[in-house]
């Protein structure tokens, strides 16, 4: 798990640096990392981009309810959501709403445009409720024991 902790902090660290920190050779680190990838623990390598630096200064959490819950409706809804780049996350949830969606927008006008031009054109939405994020209190990856 020590290797995984290091990669979560900085996945660009060299195998030599990681090995020195955990007391293994670079070759042993490489083997363990490859095993974590093969087991699906490490799914991908990426960069953490600041949305505000690209003009996306606001986040909106949208709660959605669909008219129907057939397999076809759920599949089609998920397929369409995947085509909207501003949608960062979408969760099928239990409770009063069917989905929680997190959307990156430039401002309130951009959000209004996204609603009109994209989200509300998806067939089958019965109800939605939006919440602008005022401040992010915590963002984290999964805890590593």
mmCIF file of C-alpha atoms in Angstrom:
data_model
loop_
_atom_site.group_PDB
_atom_site.id
_atom_site.type_symbol
_atom_site.label_atom_id
_atom_site.label_comp_id
_atom_site.label_asym_id
_atom_site.label_seq_id
_atom_site.Cartn_x
_atom_site.Cartn_y
_atom_site.Cartn_z
ATOM 1 C CA UNK A 1 0.000 0.000 0.000
ATOM 2 C CA UNK A 2 2.966 2.331 0.472
ATOM 3 C CA UNK A 3 3.569 2.381 -3.295
ATOM 4 C CA UNK A 4 -0.079 3.199 -3.897
ATOM 5 C CA UNK A 5 0.046 6.077 -1.386
ATOM 6 C CA UNK A 6 3.054 7.541 -3.195
ATOM 7 C CA UNK A 7 1.412 7.207 -6.615
ATOM 8 C CA UNK A 8 -1.739 8.909 -5.333
ATOM 9 C CA UNK A 9 0.353 11.892 -4.247
ATOM 10 C CA UNK A 10 2.444 12.038 -7.428
ATOM 11 C CA UNK A 11 2.094 9.395 -10.136
ATOM 12 C CA UNK A 12 5.042 10.877 -12.047
ATOM 13 C CA UNK A 13 7.641 9.898 -9.443
ATOM 14 C CA UNK A 14 10.370 7.718 -10.805
ATOM 15 C CA UNK A 15 10.580 4.041 -9.935
ATOM 16 C CA UNK A 16 13.956 4.754 -8.337
ATOM 17 C CA UNK A 17 12.434 7.418 -6.031
ATOM 18 C CA UNK A 18 9.526 5.185 -5.090
ATOM 19 C CA UNK A 19 11.833 2.246 -4.443
ATOM 20 C CA UNK A 20 14.099 4.315 -2.212
ATOM 21 C CA UNK A 21 11.123 5.529 -0.174
ATOM 22 C CA UNK A 22 9.616 2.056 0.335
ATOM 23 C CA UNK A 23 12.870 0.103 0.569
ATOM 24 C CA UNK A 24 12.592 -1.842 -2.694
ATOM 25 C CA UNK A 25 14.469 -1.926 -5.970
ATOM 26 C CA UNK A 26 13.046 -0.110 -8.980
ATOM 27 C CA UNK A 27 12.402 -3.501 -10.600
ATOM 28 C CA UNK A 28 10.397 -4.730 -7.598
ATOM 29 C CA UNK A 29 8.377 -1.487 -7.611
ATOM 30 C CA UNK A 30 7.672 -1.898 -11.315
ATOM 31 C CA UNK A 31 6.455 -5.475 -10.751
ATOM 32 C CA UNK A 32 4.154 -4.435 -7.921
ATOM 33 C CA UNK A 33 2.745 -1.517 -9.902
ATOM 34 C CA UNK A 34 2.106 -3.804 -12.883
ATOM 35 C CA UNK A 35 0.308 -6.249 -10.583
ATOM 36 C CA UNK A 36 -1.862 -3.416 -9.188
ATOM 37 C CA UNK A 37 -2.738 -2.445 -12.769
ATOM 38 C CA UNK A 38 -3.523 -6.056 -13.758
ATOM 39 C CA UNK A 39 -5.742 -6.505 -10.684
ATOM 40 C CA UNK A 40 -7.651 -3.340 -11.560
ATOM 41 C CA UNK A 41 -6.585 -1.473 -8.405
ATOM 42 C CA UNK A 42 -4.885 1.151 -10.577
ATOM 43 C CA UNK A 43 -7.424 1.943 -13.294
ATOM 44 C CA UNK A 44 -5.670 4.803 -15.091
ATOM 45 C CA UNK A 45 -3.133 7.586 -14.829
ATOM 46 C CA UNK A 46 -4.344 11.127 -15.263
ATOM 47 C CA UNK A 47 -3.731 14.754 -14.376
ATOM 48 C CA UNK A 48 -5.663 16.857 -11.879
ATOM 49 C CA UNK A 49 -6.799 19.957 -13.765
ATOM 50 C CA UNK A 50 -8.119 23.040 -11.976
ATOM 51 C CA UNK A 51 -11.524 23.677 -13.624
ATOM 52 C CA UNK A 52 -11.413 27.414 -12.780
ATOM 53 C CA UNK A 53 -8.177 27.800 -14.752
ATOM 54 C CA UNK A 54 -10.121 26.662 -17.832
ATOM 55 C CA UNK A 55 -13.023 29.002 -17.134
ATOM 56 C CA UNK A 56 -15.290 26.554 -15.283
ATOM 57 C CA UNK A 57 -15.649 28.539 -12.087
ATOM 58 C CA UNK A 58 -18.880 26.960 -10.830
ATOM 59 C CA UNK A 59 -20.082 23.463 -10.052
ATOM 60 C CA UNK A 60 -23.727 22.489 -9.888
ATOM 61 C CA UNK A 61 -25.178 19.413 -8.231
ATOM 62 C CA UNK A 62 -28.371 18.401 -10.018
ATOM 63 C CA UNK A 63 -30.881 15.936 -8.621
ATOM 64 C CA UNK A 64 -32.975 14.303 -11.359
ATOM 65 C CA UNK A 65 -36.021 12.073 -11.439
ATOM 66 C CA UNK A 66 -37.023 10.164 -14.568
ATOM 67 C CA UNK A 67 -40.525 9.399 -15.807
ATOM 68 C CA UNK A 68 -39.748 5.727 -16.335
ATOM 69 C CA UNK A 69 -37.274 3.239 -14.889
ATOM 70 C CA UNK A 70 -37.167 0.598 -17.587
ATOM 71 C CA UNK A 71 -33.794 -0.849 -18.515
ATOM 72 C CA UNK A 72 -34.035 0.854 -21.903
ATOM 73 C CA UNK A 73 -34.779 4.278 -20.360
ATOM 74 C CA UNK A 74 -31.935 3.995 -17.845
ATOM 75 C CA UNK A 75 -29.498 2.843 -20.530
ATOM 76 C CA UNK A 76 -30.472 5.636 -22.929
ATOM 77 C CA UNK A 77 -30.301 8.267 -20.190
ATOM 78 C CA UNK A 78 -26.801 7.119 -19.206
ATOM 79 C CA UNK A 79 -25.701 7.023 -22.843
ATOM 80 C CA UNK A 80 -26.828 10.621 -23.442
ATOM 81 C CA UNK A 81 -25.245 11.860 -20.195
ATOM 82 C CA UNK A 82 -21.925 10.405 -21.322
ATOM 83 C CA UNK A 83 -21.990 12.662 -24.404
ATOM 84 C CA UNK A 84 -22.230 15.904 -22.398
ATOM 85 C CA UNK A 85 -18.667 17.005 -21.516
ATOM 86 C CA UNK A 86 -19.743 19.402 -18.755
ATOM 87 C CA UNK A 87 -21.138 16.487 -16.747
ATOM 88 C CA UNK A 88 -18.261 15.402 -14.544
ATOM 89 C CA UNK A 89 -20.007 12.730 -12.486
ATOM 90 C CA UNK A 90 -23.374 10.995 -12.559
ATOM 91 C CA UNK A 91 -24.701 8.609 -9.944
ATOM 92 C CA UNK A 92 -27.826 6.447 -9.935
ATOM 93 C CA UNK A 93 -28.964 6.751 -6.312
ATOM 94 C CA UNK A 94 -31.613 5.533 -3.922
ATOM 95 C CA UNK A 95 -34.068 7.918 -2.297
ATOM 96 C CA UNK A 96 -36.306 10.697 -3.559
ATOM 97 C CA UNK A 97 -34.318 11.314 -6.768
ATOM 98 C CA UNK A 98 -32.962 8.880 -9.331
ATOM 99 C CA UNK A 99 -29.668 10.611 -10.179
ATOM 100 C CA UNK A 100 -27.182 13.038 -8.700
ATOM 101 C CA UNK A 101 -25.114 14.761 -11.359
ATOM 102 C CA UNK A 102 -22.179 17.124 -10.913
ATOM 103 C CA UNK A 103 -21.758 19.652 -13.704
ATOM 104 C CA UNK A 104 -18.942 22.145 -14.404
ATOM 105 C CA UNK A 105 -20.142 25.516 -15.738
ATOM 106 C CA UNK A 106 -18.586 28.899 -16.388
ATOM 107 C CA UNK A 107 -21.374 30.866 -14.649
ATOM 108 C CA UNK A 108 -25.153 30.934 -14.172
ATOM 109 C CA UNK A 109 -25.802 31.871 -17.806
ATOM 110 C CA UNK A 110 -23.690 28.957 -18.965
ATOM 111 C CA UNK A 111 -25.716 26.668 -16.697
ATOM 112 C CA UNK A 112 -28.984 28.017 -18.080
ATOM 113 C CA UNK A 113 -27.688 27.383 -21.614
ATOM 114 C CA UNK A 114 -26.653 23.836 -20.708
ATOM 115 C CA UNK A 115 -30.102 23.141 -19.244
ATOM 116 C CA UNK A 116 -31.923 24.421 -22.333
ATOM 117 C CA UNK A 117 -29.617 23.049 -25.010
ATOM 118 C CA UNK A 118 -28.571 19.726 -23.526
ATOM 119 C CA UNK A 119 -30.013 18.466 -20.260
ATOM 120 C CA UNK A 120 -33.695 19.255 -20.819
ATOM 121 C CA UNK A 121 -33.536 17.810 -24.328
ATOM 122 C CA UNK A 122 -32.986 14.365 -22.840
ATOM 123 C CA UNK A 123 -36.336 12.570 -23.049
ATOM 124 C CA UNK A 124 -37.902 11.244 -19.873
ATOM 125 C CA UNK A 125 -36.800 13.776 -17.247
ATOM 126 C CA UNK A 126 -39.732 14.373 -14.900
ATOM 127 C CA UNK A 127 -38.168 16.677 -12.322
ATOM 128 C CA UNK A 128 -34.852 18.313 -11.496
ATOM 129 C CA UNK A 129 -33.469 20.352 -8.643
ATOM 130 C CA UNK A 130 -30.195 22.292 -8.866
ATOM 131 C CA UNK A 131 -27.710 23.356 -6.213
ATOM 132 C CA UNK A 132 -24.718 25.593 -6.939
ATOM 133 C CA UNK A 133 -21.623 24.574 -4.984
ATOM 134 C CA UNK A 134 -20.521 27.533 -2.869
ATOM 135 C CA UNK A 135 -17.279 26.039 -1.588
ATOM 136 C CA UNK A 136 -15.571 22.654 -1.789
ATOM 137 C CA UNK A 137 -14.777 21.521 1.731
ATOM 138 C CA UNK A 138 -13.064 18.260 0.856
ATOM 139 C CA UNK A 139 -11.939 16.385 -2.223
ATOM 140 C CA UNK A 140 -10.073 13.157 -1.740
ATOM 141 C CA UNK A 141 -9.318 9.813 -3.258
ATOM 142 C CA UNK A 142 -10.151 6.549 -1.567
ATOM 143 C CA UNK A 143 -8.379 6.073 1.809
ATOM 144 C CA UNK A 144 -5.381 3.760 1.750
ATOM 145 C CA UNK A 145 -4.884 1.752 4.955
#
